Amino acid sequence: MTDRANRLGEFLRARRDLVTPEQAGLPVHGSRRVPGLRREEVAMLAGISANYYLRLEQGRDTSPSLAVLESLAGVLQLDEDTTAYLVSLGGPRPRRRRRTPRREAVPAGVAMLVSTLPLPAFVEGRYFDVLAANPPATTLSPRLVVGGNRLRDVFLDPAEKDLYPDWESATERLVAGFRQSVGTDTDDPRFIDLVGELSLASPRFRALWARHDVRTREGAEMRLEHPQVGELRLYREKLAISGTTGQMLVVYHAAPASPDAEKLLLLNSLNQAPAQPDLRTTPSEPPA
């Protein structure tokens, strides 16, 4: 049984390591070899036998009841999104053939909308590929261009990393949103290649991926440090695009009449203006 086939067991092992006995209300006596809960402790708190829980972790039982999954979610202190993900892991899944990658296409109307918006906007695919982007978005980050990938850029491109003063929390949200976007559909070659590449190249991604955090892809307040205009505090909206599988319209905007709104306007004007000759002069030689 490979780890990829035993997604439920892998998830349970990762999440019980994140819950301490104190958080679970258990007394602690002496030293412990594991940072989180032991298998038998999870089983006891969930009201199931230790042997049954062991079978779940080892992948020998892959279809627990909804009641068992919800009980485990309570013990592991999962939020609503992560509980839904756990339930999806434990549900019956039809056997599927390995698929070839299918190119994601942006609906024509959405592509037109992106191109006409005066705010930074782009379309994010299911695997966080940039499928469409307008000039204000590329002004905000030169990596926001068709063909880019948000995961690859944020984790592997130093210039993109420098945009995020809160890079640690930004990467937590990014990876948790990626896991929610992909769900249990992890046999796609695109997913396998991307996760494999990032796991090898980025210790930070590897550590976050091992946590199995899940978070809905949604809007958030963002703090950016832009090389041209300095600190920017923006609202980032993520709007699901109907008729697609996991595509999101992402738009950045600032509070009206705020310094950040003025900076966005300045940023756009700086990058839309034609190149000007350098009029700076150096001290000239005194006349002979």
XYZ file of C-alpha atoms in Angstrom:
288
model
C 0.000 0.000 0.000
C 1.642 3.243 -1.097
C 1.313 6.530 0.794
C -0.530 7.986 -2.198
C -3.117 5.201 -2.036
C -3.420 5.536 1.763
C -4.395 9.212 1.863
C -6.697 8.747 4.856
C -3.996 7.129 6.976
C -1.445 9.735 5.967
C -3.845 12.491 6.958
C -4.634 10.946 10.347
C -0.951 10.478 11.193
C -0.108 14.064 10.261
C -2.992 15.635 12.159
C -2.602 13.693 15.418
C 1.008 14.925 15.580
C -0.366 18.483 15.759
C -2.601 17.936 18.818
C -0.858 17.869 22.195
C -2.191 15.830 25.130
C -2.833 19.096 26.982
C -5.009 20.373 24.129
C -6.931 17.101 24.180
C -7.438 17.288 27.970
C -5.193 14.321 28.765
C -2.802 14.204 31.732
C 0.896 13.968 30.889
C 3.181 11.776 32.970
C 6.898 11.584 32.221
C 8.549 12.053 28.835
C 6.883 11.226 25.529
C 8.467 10.065 22.274
C 5.853 11.710 20.075
C 4.957 15.432 20.012
C 1.235 14.849 19.586
C -1.279 12.173 20.474
C -0.561 8.456 20.432
C -2.745 6.155 18.325
C -4.369 4.606 21.360
C -5.162 8.048 22.776
C -6.912 9.099 19.573
C -8.865 5.848 19.566
C -9.919 6.231 23.202
C -11.057 9.842 22.729
C -12.928 8.952 19.521
C -14.688 5.995 21.157
C -13.292 3.332 18.830
C -10.938 0.412 19.428
C -7.192 0.937 19.155
C -6.993 -1.943 16.682
C -9.617 -0.357 14.412
C -7.860 2.990 14.483
C -4.572 1.251 13.621
C -6.245 -0.327 10.586
C -7.397 3.146 9.476
C -3.888 4.571 9.680
C -2.364 1.578 7.918
C -4.896 1.729 5.101
C -6.404 -1.672 5.876
C -9.833 -0.090 6.397
C -10.597 2.790 4.031
C -14.350 3.243 4.445
C -15.155 4.269 8.031
C -18.639 5.510 8.857
C -19.499 9.190 8.904
C -19.953 9.005 12.679
C -16.404 7.676 13.112
C -14.963 10.362 10.851
C -16.806 13.142 12.665
C -15.656 11.761 16.007
C -12.059 11.690 14.784
C -12.450 15.257 13.509
C -13.475 16.341 16.994
C -10.493 14.623 18.614
C -8.103 16.123 16.060
C -9.714 19.564 16.544
C -10.403 20.096 12.857
C -12.272 23.120 11.570
C -15.230 22.874 9.194
C -13.157 22.894 5.986
C -10.690 20.291 7.228
C -13.494 18.096 8.544
C -15.118 18.140 5.102
C -11.777 17.137 3.602
C -11.438 14.250 6.080
C -14.937 13.022 5.229
C -14.068 13.105 1.523
C -10.975 10.985 2.197
C -13.015 8.359 4.010
C -15.812 8.110 1.459
C -15.987 5.432 -1.220
C -14.171 6.398 -4.409
C -14.666 4.727 -7.777
C -11.613 3.283 -9.411
C -10.403 5.653 -12.124
C -7.884 5.327 -14.864
C -4.863 7.580 -14.777
C -5.726 10.641 -16.828
C -3.691 12.734 -19.182
C -3.437 16.425 -18.299
C -6.234 18.574 -19.718
C -5.579 22.207 -20.507
C -7.684 24.644 -18.477
C -9.473 27.205 -20.634
C -10.745 30.535 -19.329
C -14.300 31.374 -20.453
C -14.193 34.054 -23.149
C -16.377 36.455 -21.186
C -14.174 36.189 -18.102
C -11.021 36.763 -20.174
C -12.639 39.899 -21.611
C -13.628 41.095 -18.147
C -10.082 40.652 -16.834
C -8.626 42.630 -19.718
C -10.962 45.588 -19.109
C -10.748 45.835 -15.318
C -8.750 48.855 -14.083
C -7.685 46.910 -10.976
C -5.042 44.168 -10.781
C -6.868 40.984 -11.767
C -5.996 37.481 -12.933
C -7.547 34.036 -13.286
C -6.133 31.304 -11.059
C -6.594 27.698 -12.158
C -7.219 24.645 -10.068
C -3.506 24.011 -9.680
C -2.825 27.734 -9.121
C -1.636 28.351 -12.676
C -2.100 31.902 -13.984
C -4.535 31.458 -16.876
C -5.215 35.138 -17.650
C -3.877 38.430 -16.277
C -4.245 42.122 -17.034
C -1.477 44.777 -17.122
C -2.255 46.149 -13.618
C -1.725 42.636 -12.218
C 1.626 42.315 -13.964
C 2.496 45.761 -12.607
C 1.765 44.523 -9.101
C 3.947 41.453 -9.695
C 5.861 40.657 -12.904
C 5.215 36.974 -12.168
C 1.473 37.443 -12.707
C 1.570 36.469 -16.365
C -0.047 33.645 -18.298
C 2.013 30.506 -17.804
C 3.128 31.368 -14.285
C 2.203 29.292 -11.252
C 1.481 30.910 -7.899
C 2.926 28.065 -5.846
C 6.128 27.875 -7.840
C 6.619 31.650 -7.801
C 5.881 32.249 -4.117
C 8.077 29.380 -2.938
C 10.909 29.436 -5.469
C 11.252 32.996 -6.830
C 13.174 35.302 -4.422
C 11.655 38.454 -5.961
C 8.119 37.155 -5.401
C 8.970 36.125 -1.848
C 10.215 39.654 -1.134
C 6.742 41.011 -1.964
C 5.332 39.314 1.152
C 6.518 40.690 4.521
C 4.254 38.034 6.094
C 5.627 35.263 3.879
C 5.307 32.565 6.548
C 1.558 33.082 7.037
C 1.031 33.718 3.305
C 2.556 30.354 2.425
C 0.435 28.589 5.060
C -2.739 29.957 3.472
C -1.499 29.176 -0.022
C -0.727 25.508 0.617
C -3.906 24.937 2.633
C -5.947 26.472 -0.190
C -4.143 24.327 -2.751
C -4.978 21.151 -0.855
C -8.629 22.198 -0.665
C -8.657 22.969 -4.386
C -7.231 19.594 -5.369
C -9.188 17.572 -2.803
C -8.835 13.821 -3.271
C -8.213 14.071 -7.007
C -4.471 13.473 -6.725
C -3.891 11.119 -9.633
C -3.634 13.930 -12.182
C -0.110 14.073 -13.676
C -0.107 17.877 -13.357
C -0.653 17.605 -9.603
C 1.942 14.865 -9.178
C 4.614 16.777 -11.096
C 3.967 20.081 -9.315
C 3.955 18.676 -5.784
C 7.015 16.563 -6.565
C 8.942 19.560 -7.892
C 8.060 21.805 -4.953
C 8.704 19.097 -2.358
C 12.232 18.629 -3.699
C 13.027 22.327 -4.167
C 11.400 23.918 -1.102
C 11.764 22.625 2.476
C 9.059 25.124 3.493
C 6.557 23.671 1.029
C 7.499 20.130 2.055
C 6.842 20.902 5.733
C 3.517 22.637 5.060
C 2.314 19.903 2.708
C 3.015 17.289 5.380
C 0.683 19.091 7.820
C -2.415 18.396 5.668
C -3.938 21.789 6.466
C -7.065 22.604 4.438
C -8.510 26.073 3.895
C -11.175 27.473 1.595
C -9.838 29.691 -1.183
C -11.280 33.038 -0.191
C -10.558 36.739 0.039
C -8.134 38.217 2.535
C -6.402 41.433 3.496
C -2.876 41.445 2.109
C 0.252 43.376 3.018
C 2.771 43.695 0.200
C 6.155 45.396 0.031
C 6.431 46.673 -3.535
C 9.857 47.766 -4.858
C 8.350 50.859 -6.554
C 5.775 52.233 -4.115
C 6.640 50.594 -0.802
C 4.083 49.048 1.529
C 0.649 48.277 0.123
C -2.337 47.119 2.141
C -4.853 45.636 -0.258
C -7.967 43.503 -0.269
C -7.644 40.365 -2.376
C -10.911 38.852 -3.538
C -11.180 35.294 -4.870
C -14.400 34.708 -6.804
C -15.336 31.276 -8.131
C -15.922 31.213 -11.909
C -19.075 29.301 -12.761
C -18.871 26.600 -15.399
C -15.240 25.759 -14.586
C -13.516 23.261 -12.321
C -11.814 25.283 -9.631
C -10.994 28.484 -11.537
C -10.983 31.718 -9.526
C -11.100 35.367 -10.536
C -8.618 37.141 -8.265
C -8.891 40.921 -7.884
C -6.808 43.289 -5.739
C -8.296 46.584 -4.568
C -7.683 49.222 -1.909
C -9.983 51.170 0.377
C -11.406 54.159 -1.532
C -9.478 57.440 -1.186
C -6.804 55.709 0.905
C -3.033 56.111 0.502
C -2.993 52.546 -0.821
C -5.504 53.436 -3.543
C -3.284 56.358 -4.538
C -0.283 54.039 -4.646
C -2.137 51.647 -6.944
C -2.936 54.524 -9.309
C 0.674 55.706 -9.174
C 1.954 52.212 -9.837
C -0.238 51.862 -12.907
C 0.772 55.275 -14.234
C 4.469 54.594 -13.708
C 4.324 51.387 -15.703
C 2.044 52.693 -18.443
C 4.021 55.841 -19.130
C 6.364 55.728 -22.137
C 10.038 55.540 -21.377
C 11.538 58.957 -20.841
C 15.141 59.977 -21.451
C 17.244 60.238 -18.331
C 17.407 63.975 -17.647
C 19.665 63.703 -14.655
C 22.958 65.538 -15.190
C 26.357 65.291 -13.677
C 28.324 68.367 -12.734
C 29.844 69.789 -15.874
C 33.424 70.829 -16.280
C 33.941 74.546 -15.767
C 34.448 76.357 -19.030
C 38.061 76.573 -20.123
